[in-house]
XYZ file of N, CA and C in Angstrom:
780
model
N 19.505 47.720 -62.770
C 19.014 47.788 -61.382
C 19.697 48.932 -60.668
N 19.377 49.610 -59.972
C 19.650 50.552 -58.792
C 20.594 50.271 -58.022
N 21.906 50.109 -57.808
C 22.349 49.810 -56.830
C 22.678 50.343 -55.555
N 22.175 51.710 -55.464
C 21.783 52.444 -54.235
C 20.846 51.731 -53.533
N 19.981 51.287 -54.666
C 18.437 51.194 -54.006
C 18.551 49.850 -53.545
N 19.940 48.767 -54.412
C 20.178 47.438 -53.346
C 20.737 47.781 -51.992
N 21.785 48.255 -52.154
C 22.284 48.027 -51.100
C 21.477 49.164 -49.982
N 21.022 49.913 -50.380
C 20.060 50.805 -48.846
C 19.104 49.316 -48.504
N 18.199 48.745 -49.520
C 17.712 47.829 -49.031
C 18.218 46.247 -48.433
N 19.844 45.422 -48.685
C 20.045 44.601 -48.369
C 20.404 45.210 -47.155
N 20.955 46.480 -46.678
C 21.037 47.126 -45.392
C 20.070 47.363 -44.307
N 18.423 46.956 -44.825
C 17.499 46.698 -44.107
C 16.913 45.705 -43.540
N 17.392 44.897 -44.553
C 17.118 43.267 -44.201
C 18.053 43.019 -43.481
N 19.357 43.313 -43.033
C 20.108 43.083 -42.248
C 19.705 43.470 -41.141
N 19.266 45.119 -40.641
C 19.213 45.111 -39.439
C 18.199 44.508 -38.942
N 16.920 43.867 -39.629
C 15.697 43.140 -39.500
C 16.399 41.635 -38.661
N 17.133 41.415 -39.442
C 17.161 39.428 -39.362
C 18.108 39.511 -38.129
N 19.507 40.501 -38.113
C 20.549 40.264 -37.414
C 20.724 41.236 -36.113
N 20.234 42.513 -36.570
C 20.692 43.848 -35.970
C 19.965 43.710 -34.633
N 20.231 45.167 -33.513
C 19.322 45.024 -32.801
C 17.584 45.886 -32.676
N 17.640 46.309 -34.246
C 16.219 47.094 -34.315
C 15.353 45.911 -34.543
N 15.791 44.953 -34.878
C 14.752 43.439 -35.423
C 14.548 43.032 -33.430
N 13.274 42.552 -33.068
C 12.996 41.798 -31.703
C 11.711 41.049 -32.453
N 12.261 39.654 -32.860
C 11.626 38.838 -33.398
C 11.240 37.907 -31.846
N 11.393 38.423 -31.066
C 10.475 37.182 -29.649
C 11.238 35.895 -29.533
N 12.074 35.743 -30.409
C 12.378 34.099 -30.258
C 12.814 33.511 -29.095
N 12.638 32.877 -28.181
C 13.026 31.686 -26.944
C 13.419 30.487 -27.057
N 14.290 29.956 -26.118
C 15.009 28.536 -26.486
C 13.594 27.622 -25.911
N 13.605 26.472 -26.112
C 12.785 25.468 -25.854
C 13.137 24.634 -25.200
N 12.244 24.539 -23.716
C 13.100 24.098 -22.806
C 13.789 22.479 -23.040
N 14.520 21.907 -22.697
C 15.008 20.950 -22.559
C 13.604 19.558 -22.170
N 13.656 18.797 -23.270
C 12.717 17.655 -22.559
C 13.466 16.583 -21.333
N 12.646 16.461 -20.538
C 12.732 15.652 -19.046
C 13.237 14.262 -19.767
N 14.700 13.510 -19.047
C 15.105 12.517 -19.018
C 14.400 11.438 -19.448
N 14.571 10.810 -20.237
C 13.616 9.354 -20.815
C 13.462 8.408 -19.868
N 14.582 8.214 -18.331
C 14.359 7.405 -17.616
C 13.371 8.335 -16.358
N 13.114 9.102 -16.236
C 12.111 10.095 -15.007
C 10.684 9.598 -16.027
N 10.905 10.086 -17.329
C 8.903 9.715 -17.982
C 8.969 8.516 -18.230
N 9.627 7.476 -17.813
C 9.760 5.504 -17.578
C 9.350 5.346 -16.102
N 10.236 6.372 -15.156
C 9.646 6.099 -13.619
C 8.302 6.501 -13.635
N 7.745 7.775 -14.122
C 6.610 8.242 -13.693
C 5.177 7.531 -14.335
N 5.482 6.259 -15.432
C 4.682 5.967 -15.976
C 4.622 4.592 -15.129
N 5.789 4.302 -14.835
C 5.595 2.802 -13.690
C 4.631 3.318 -12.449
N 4.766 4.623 -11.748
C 3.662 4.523 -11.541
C 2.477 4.624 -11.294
N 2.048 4.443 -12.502
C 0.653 4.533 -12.743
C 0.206 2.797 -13.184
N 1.416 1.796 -13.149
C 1.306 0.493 -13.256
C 1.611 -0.702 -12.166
N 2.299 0.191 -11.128
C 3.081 -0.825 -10.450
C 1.940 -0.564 -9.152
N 1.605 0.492 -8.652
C 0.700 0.213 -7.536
C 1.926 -0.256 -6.143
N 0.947 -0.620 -5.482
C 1.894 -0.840 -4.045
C 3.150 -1.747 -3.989
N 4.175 -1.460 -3.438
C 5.096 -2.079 -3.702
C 6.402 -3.071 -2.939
N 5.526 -2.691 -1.662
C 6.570 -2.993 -0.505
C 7.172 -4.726 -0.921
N 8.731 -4.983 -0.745
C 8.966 -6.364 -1.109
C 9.617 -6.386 0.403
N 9.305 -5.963 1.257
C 10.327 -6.665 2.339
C 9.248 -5.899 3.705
N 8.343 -7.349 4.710
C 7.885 -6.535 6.091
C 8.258 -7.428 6.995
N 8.633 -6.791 7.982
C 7.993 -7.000 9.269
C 7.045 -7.488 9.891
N 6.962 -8.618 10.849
C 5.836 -9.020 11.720
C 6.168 -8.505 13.324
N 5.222 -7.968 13.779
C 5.313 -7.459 15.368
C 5.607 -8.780 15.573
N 5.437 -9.794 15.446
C 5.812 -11.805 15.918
C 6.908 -12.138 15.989
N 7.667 -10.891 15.416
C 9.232 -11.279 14.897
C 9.659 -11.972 13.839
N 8.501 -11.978 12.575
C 9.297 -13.225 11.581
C 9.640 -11.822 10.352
N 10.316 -11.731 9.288
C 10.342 -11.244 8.492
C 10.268 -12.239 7.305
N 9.056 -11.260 6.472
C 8.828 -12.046 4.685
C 9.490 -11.205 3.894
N 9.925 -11.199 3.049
C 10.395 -11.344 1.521
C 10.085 -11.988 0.517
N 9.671 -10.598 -0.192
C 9.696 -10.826 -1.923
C 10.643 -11.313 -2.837
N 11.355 -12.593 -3.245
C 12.495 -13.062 -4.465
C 12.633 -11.706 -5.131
N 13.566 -12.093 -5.892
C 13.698 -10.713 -6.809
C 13.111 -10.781 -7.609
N 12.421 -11.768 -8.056
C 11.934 -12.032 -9.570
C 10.718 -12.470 -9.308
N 10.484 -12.113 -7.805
C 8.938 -11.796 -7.818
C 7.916 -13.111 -7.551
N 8.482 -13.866 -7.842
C 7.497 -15.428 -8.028
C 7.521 -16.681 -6.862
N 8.200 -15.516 -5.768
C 8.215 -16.534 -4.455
C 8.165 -15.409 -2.969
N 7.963 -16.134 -2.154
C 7.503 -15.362 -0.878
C 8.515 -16.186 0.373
N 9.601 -15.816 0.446
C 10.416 -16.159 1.947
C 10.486 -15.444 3.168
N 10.509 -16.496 3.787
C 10.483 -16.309 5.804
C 11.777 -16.136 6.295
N 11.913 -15.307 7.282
C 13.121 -15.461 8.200
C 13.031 -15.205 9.260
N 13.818 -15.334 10.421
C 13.883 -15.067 11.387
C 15.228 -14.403 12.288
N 15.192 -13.413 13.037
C 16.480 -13.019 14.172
C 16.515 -13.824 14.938
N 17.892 -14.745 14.519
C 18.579 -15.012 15.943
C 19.007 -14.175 16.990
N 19.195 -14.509 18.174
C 19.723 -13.469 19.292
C 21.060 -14.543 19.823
N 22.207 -14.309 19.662
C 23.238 -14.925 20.133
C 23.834 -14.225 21.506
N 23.153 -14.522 22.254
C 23.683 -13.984 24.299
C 25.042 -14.276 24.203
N 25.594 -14.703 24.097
C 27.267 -15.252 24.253
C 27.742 -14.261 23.378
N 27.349 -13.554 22.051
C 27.992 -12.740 21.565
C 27.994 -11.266 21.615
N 26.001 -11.502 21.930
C 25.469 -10.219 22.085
C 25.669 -9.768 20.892
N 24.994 -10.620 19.901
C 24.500 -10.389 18.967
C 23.489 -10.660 17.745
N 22.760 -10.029 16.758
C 21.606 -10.676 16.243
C 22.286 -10.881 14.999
N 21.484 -12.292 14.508
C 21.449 -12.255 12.497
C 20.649 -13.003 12.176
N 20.324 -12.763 10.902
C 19.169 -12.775 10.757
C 19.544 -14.615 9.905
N 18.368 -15.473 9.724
C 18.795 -16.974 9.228
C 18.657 -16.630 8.009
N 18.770 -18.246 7.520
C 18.346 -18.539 5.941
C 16.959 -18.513 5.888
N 16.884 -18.534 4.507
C 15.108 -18.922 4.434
C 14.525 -20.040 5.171
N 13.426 -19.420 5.630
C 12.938 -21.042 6.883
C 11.933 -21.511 5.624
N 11.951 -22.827 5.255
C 10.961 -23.290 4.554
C 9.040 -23.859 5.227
N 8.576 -23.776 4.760
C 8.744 -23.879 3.319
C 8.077 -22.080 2.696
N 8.341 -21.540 1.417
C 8.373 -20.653 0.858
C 7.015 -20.983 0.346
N 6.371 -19.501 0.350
C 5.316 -19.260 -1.254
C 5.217 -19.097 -2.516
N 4.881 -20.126 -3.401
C 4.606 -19.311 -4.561
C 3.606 -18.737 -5.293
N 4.041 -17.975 -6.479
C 2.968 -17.248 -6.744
C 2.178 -18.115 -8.138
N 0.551 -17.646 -8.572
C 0.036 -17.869 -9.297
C 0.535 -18.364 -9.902
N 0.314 -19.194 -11.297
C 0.963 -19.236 -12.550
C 0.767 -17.850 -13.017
N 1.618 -17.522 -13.646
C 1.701 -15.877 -15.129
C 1.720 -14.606 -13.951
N 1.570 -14.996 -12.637
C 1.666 -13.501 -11.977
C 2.590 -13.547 -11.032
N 3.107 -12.197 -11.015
C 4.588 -12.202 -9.703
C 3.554 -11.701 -8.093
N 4.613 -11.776 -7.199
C 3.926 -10.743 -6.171
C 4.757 -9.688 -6.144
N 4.218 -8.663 -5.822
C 4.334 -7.152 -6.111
C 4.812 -6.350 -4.486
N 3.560 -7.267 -3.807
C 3.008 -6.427 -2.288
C 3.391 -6.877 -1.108
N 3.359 -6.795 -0.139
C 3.058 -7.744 0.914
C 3.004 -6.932 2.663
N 2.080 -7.191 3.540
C 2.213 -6.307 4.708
C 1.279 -7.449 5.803
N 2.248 -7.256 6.921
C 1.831 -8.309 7.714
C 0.427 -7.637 8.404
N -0.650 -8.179 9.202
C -1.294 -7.307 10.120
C -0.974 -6.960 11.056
N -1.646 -6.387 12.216
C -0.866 -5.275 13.338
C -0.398 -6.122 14.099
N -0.904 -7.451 14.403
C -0.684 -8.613 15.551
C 0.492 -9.592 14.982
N 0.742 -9.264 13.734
C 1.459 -10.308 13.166
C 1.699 -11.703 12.615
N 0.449 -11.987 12.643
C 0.344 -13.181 12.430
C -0.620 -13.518 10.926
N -1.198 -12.395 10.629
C -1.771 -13.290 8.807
C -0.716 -11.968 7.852
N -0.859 -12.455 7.136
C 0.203 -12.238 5.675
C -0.853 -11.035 4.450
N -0.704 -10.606 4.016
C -1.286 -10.245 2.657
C -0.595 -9.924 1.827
N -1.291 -10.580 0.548
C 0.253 -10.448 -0.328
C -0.685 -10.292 -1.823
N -0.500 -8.643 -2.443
C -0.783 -8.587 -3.880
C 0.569 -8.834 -5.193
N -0.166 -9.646 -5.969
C 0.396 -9.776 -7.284
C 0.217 -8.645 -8.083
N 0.753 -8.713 -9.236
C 0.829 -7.859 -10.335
C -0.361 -7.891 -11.266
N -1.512 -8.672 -11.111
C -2.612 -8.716 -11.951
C -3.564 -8.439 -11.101
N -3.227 -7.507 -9.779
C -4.573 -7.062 -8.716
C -5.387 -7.950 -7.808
N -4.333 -9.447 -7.742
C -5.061 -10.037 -6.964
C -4.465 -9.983 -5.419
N -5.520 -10.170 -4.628
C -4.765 -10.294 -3.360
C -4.785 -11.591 -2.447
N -4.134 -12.351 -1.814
C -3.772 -13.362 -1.468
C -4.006 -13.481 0.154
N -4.309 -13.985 1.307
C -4.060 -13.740 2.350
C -3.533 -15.211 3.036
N -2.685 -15.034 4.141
C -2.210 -15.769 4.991
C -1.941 -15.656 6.325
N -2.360 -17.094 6.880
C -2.067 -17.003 8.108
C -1.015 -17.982 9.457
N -0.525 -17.827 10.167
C 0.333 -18.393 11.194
C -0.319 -19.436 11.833
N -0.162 -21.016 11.115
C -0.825 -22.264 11.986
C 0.495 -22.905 12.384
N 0.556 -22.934 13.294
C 1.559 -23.690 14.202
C 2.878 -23.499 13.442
N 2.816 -22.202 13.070
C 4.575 -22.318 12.411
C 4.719 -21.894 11.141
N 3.507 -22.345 10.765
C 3.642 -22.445 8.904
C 2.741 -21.412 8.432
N 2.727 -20.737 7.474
C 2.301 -19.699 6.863
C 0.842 -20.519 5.952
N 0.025 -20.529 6.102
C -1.042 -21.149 5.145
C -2.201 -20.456 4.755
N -1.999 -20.488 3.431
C -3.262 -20.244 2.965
C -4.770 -19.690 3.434
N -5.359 -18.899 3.755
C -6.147 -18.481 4.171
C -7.480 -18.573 3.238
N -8.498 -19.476 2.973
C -9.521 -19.462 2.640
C -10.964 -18.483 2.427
N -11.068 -17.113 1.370
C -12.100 -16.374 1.898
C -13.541 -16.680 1.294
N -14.376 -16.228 2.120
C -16.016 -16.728 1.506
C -16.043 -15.782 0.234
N -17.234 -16.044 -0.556
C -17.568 -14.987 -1.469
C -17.964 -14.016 -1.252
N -17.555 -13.084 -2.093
C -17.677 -11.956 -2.044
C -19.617 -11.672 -1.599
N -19.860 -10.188 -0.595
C -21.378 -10.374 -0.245
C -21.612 -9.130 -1.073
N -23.022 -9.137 -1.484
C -23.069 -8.200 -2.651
C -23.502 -6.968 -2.027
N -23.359 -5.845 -2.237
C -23.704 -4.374 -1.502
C -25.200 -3.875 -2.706
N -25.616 -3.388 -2.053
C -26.419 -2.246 -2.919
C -26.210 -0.977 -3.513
N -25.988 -1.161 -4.409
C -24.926 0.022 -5.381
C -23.566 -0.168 -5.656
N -23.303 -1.098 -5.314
C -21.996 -1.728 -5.668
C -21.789 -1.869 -7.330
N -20.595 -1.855 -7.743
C -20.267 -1.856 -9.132
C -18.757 -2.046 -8.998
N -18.606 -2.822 -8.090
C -17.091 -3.273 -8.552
C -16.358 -4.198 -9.638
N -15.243 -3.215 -10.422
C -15.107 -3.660 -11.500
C -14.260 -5.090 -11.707
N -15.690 -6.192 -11.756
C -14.874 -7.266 -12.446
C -14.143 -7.554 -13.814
N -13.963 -6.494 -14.675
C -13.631 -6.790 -15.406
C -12.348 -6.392 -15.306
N -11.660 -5.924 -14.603
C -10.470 -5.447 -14.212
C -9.387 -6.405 -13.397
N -10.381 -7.243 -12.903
C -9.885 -8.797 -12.330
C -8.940 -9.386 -13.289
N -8.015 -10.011 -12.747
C -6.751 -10.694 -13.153
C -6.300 -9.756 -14.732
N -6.089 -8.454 -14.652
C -5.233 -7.706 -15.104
C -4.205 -6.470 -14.465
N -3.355 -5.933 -15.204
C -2.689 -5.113 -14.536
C -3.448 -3.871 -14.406
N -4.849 -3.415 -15.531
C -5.246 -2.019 -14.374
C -5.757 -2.075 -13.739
N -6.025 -2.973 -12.336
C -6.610 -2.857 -11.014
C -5.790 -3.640 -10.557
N -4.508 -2.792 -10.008
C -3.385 -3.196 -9.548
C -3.707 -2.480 -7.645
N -3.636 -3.696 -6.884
C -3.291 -2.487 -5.692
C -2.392 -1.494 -5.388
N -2.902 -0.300 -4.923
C -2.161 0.563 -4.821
C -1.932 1.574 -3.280
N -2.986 0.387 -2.522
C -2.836 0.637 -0.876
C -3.430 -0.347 -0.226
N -2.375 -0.747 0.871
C -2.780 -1.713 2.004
C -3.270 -1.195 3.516
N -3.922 -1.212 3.750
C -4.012 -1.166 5.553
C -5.198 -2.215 5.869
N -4.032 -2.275 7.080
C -4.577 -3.352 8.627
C -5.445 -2.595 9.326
N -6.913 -2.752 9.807
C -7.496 -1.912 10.604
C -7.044 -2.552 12.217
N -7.181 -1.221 12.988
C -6.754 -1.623 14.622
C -7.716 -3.209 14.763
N -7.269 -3.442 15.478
C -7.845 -5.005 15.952
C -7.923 -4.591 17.896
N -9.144 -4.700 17.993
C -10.079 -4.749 19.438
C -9.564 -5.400 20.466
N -8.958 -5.404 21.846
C -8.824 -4.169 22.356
C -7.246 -3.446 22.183
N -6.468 -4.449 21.626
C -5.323 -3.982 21.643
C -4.806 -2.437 21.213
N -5.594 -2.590 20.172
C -5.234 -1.103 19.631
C -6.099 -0.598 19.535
N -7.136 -0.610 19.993
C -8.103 0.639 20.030
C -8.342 1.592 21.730
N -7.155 0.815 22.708
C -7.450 1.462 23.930
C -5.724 2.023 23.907
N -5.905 3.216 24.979
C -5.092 3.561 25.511
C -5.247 3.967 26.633
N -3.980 4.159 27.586
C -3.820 4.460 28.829
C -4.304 6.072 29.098
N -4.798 6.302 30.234
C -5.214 7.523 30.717
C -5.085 7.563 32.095
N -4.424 8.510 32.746
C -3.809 8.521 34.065
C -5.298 9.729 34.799
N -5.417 9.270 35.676
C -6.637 10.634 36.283
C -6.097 11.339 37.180
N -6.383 12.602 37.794
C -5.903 13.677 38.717
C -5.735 12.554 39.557
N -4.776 13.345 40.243
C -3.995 12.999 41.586
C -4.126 13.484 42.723
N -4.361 12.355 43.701
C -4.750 12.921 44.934
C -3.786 12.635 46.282
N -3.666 13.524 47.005
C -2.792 13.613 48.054
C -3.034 13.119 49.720
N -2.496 12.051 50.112
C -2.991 11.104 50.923
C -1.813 11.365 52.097
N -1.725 12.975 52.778
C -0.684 12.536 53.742
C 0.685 13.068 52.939
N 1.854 11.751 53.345
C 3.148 12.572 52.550
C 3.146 11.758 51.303
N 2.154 11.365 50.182
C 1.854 9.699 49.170
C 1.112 10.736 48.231
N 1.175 10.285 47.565
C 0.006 10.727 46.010
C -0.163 9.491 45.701
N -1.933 9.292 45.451
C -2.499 8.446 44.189
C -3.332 8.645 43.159
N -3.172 7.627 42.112
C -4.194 8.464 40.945
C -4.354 6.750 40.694
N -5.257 7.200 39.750
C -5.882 5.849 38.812
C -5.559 5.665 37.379
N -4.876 4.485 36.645
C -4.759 4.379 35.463
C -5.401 3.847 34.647
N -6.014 4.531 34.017
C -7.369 3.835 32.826
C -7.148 3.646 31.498
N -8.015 2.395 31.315
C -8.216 2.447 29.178
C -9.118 3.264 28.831
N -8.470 3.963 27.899
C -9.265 5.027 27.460
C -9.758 4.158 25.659
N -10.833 4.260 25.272
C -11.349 3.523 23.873
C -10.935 5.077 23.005
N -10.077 4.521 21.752
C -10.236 5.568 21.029
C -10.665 5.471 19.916
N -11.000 6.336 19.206
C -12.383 6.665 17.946
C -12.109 6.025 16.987
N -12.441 4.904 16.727
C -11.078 4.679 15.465
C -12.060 3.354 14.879
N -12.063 2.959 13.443
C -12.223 2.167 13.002
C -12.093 1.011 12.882
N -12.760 -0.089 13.393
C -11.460 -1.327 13.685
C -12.947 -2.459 13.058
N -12.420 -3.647 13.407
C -13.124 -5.033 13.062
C -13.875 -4.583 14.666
N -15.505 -4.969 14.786
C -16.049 -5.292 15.837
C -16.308 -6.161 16.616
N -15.545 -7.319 16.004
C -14.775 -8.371 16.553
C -14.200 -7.940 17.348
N -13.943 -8.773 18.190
C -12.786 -8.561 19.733
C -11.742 -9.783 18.850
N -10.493 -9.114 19.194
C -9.585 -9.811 18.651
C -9.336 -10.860 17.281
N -10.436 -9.932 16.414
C -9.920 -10.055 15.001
C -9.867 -9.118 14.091
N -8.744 -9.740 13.141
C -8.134 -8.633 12.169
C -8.830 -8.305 11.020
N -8.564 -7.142 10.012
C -9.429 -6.665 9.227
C -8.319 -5.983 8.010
N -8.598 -5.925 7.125
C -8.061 -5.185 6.361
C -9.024 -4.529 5.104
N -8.581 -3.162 4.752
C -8.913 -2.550 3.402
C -7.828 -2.607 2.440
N -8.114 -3.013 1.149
C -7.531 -2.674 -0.024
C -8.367 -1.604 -0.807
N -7.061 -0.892 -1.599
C -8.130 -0.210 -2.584
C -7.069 -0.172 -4.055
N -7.675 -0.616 -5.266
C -7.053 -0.487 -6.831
C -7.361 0.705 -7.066
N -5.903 0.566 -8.433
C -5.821 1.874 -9.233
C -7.693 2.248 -10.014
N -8.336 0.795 -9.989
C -9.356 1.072 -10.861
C -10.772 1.657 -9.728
N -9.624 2.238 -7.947
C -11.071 2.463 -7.394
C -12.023 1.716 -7.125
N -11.351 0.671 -7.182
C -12.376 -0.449 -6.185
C -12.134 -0.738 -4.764
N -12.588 -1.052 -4.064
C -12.426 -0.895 -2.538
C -12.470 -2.051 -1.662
N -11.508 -3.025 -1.140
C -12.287 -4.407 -0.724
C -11.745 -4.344 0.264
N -12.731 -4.998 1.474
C -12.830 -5.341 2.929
C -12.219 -6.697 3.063
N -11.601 -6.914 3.813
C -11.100 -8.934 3.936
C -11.442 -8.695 5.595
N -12.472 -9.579 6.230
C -12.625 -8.933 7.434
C -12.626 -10.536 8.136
N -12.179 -10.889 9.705
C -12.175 -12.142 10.266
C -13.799 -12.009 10.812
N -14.287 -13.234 10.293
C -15.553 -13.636 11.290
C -15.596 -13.560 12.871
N -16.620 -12.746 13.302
C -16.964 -12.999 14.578
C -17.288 -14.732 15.298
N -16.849 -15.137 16.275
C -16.490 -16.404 16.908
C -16.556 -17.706 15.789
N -15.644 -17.458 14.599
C -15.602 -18.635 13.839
C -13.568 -18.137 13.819
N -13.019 -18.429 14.184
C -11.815 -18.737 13.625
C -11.489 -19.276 12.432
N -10.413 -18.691 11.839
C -9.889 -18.900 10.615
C -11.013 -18.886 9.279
N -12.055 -18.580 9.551
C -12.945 -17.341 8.756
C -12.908 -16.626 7.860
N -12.915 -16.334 7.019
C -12.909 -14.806 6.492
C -13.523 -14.152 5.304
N -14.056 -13.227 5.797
C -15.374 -12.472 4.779
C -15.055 -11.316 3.849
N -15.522 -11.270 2.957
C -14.944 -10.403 1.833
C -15.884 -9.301 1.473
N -16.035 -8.021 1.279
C -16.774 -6.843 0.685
C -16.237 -6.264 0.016
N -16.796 -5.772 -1.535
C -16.216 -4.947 -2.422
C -17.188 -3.763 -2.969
N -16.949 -2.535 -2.667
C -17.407 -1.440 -3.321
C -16.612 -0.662 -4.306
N -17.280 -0.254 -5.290
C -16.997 0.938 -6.121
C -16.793 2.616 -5.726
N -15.407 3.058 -5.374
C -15.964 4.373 -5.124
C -15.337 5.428 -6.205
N -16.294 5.977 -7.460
C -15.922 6.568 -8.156
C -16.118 5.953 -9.212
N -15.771 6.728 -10.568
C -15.812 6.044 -12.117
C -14.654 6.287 -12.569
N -14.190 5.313 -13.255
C -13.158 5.308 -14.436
C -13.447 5.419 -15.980
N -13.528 6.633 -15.967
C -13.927 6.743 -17.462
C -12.502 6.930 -18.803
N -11.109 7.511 -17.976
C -10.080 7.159 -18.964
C -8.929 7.101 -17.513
N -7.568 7.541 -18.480
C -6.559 6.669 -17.657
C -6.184 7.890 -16.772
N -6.118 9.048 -17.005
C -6.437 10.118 -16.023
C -7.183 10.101 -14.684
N -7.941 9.145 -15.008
C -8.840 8.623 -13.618
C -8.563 8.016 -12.461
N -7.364 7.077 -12.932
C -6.518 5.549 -12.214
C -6.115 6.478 -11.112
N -6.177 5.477 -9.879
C -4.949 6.076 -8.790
C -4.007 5.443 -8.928
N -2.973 6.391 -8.547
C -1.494 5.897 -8.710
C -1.324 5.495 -7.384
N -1.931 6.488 -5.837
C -1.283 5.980 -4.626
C -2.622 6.381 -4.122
N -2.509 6.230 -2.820
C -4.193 6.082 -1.475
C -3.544 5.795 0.215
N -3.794 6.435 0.916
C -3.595 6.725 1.880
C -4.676 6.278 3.045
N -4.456 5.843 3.655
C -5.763 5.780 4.821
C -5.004 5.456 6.513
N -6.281 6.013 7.461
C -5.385 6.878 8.626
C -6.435 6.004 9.749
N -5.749 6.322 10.956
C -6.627 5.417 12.207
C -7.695 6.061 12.612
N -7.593 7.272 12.226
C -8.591 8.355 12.932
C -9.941 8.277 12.542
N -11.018 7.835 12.879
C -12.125 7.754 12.106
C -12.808 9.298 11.495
């Protein structure tokens, strides 16, 4: 063998593999994302709405258990002698949930007084304030729409999980506001006039009943609305808006605003 002709050539393969005449392109690969961030980001696309702790404008506060399978009441004391608040024990009696499902959800309405509360298999629950006690709220069947295609088959599983609550304004309380008019000068006095002004907004057309929208990851859309002059009432509508054809489709979150 040649050994000129090796070593000129193992001297080429060197500057190829090692040297700097070789620019083989190579780049590091970035680092894959934390195993617990692609665990959060996949919860959610499962967990849907989540609030475990509201508020009632009434003053009561509910709570979610930790483990999901009960619904507790409380209330602020106000202690004048100390001039100070705390909050009690659980006032009984408590909710529980389904058999096989936790609750997930829960958001009082604007007035404070009925409850809604989703589980983990997309169902939603409602309640209301009878003399104290939190009870059960009874709704009619569902009324059927024309073009409707809401997916029952998504019923009592986790992919049509809720994934947004709202209370619509309730009539007149929250749909008016104050409006002051020009001012007029009477001498050494000014007067003006203070008015309800109606604002644009979506509400139950009921006078003083409440309404709510839900909407699932699977894009279904349901109305829970109070009957006009029937108390303790309540009527149900479900539409389809959109198709689910894979899991790319699901909503994870949904937003909705007063403004019509």
């Amino acid at each position: 063998m040649d050994t000129d002709a090796f070593t000129a050539g193992s001297t080429f393969m060197g500057d190829d593999l090692f040297g700097d005449a070789a620019d083989v392109g190579a780049q590091l690969m970035p680092m894959p994302p934390p195993s617990g961030l692609l665990e959060r980001i996949d919860d959610t696309h499962r967990i849907g709405a989540c609030q475990k702790l509201a508020w009632s404008a009434s003053g009561g506060i509910a709570h979610v258990a930790s483990h999901g399978r009960r619904i507790d009441f409380y209330v602020v004391n106000h202690d004048a002698a100390k001039g100070s608040c705390k909050v009690s024990k659980a006032c009984p009696p408590s909710i529980p949930a389904l058999h096989g499902a936790d609750f997930v959800h829960i958001e009082w309405s604007r007035i404070g007084l009925e409850l809604l509360a989703c589980d983990n298999l997309g169902r939603t629950h409602l309640y209301a304030n009878k003399l104290g006690r939190m009870c059960k709220v009874d709704i009619d069947a569902p009324q059927p729409r024309s073009g409707s295609t809401f997916p029952q088959q998504h019923q009592d599983s986790n992919l049509g999980v809720i994934v947004e609550v709202y209370w619509l304004p309730c009539q007149p309380a929250h749909t008016k506001s104050p409006w002051i008019g020009p001012a007029y000068r009477n001498g050494d006095s000014w007067s003006t006039i203070m008015q309800a002004r109606k604002e644009q907004m979506v509400a139950n057309p009921a006078e003083k009943a409440s309404a709510c929208l839900c909407i699932s990851s699977t894009r279904g859309l349901k109305l829970l609305y109070q009957r006009e002059n029937m108390p303790g009432h309540w009527g149900e509508v479900n539409l389809q808006i959109g198709t689910v054809h894979s899991s790319s489709d699901l909503l994870t979150h949904a937003a909705f605003g007063d403004d019509a």
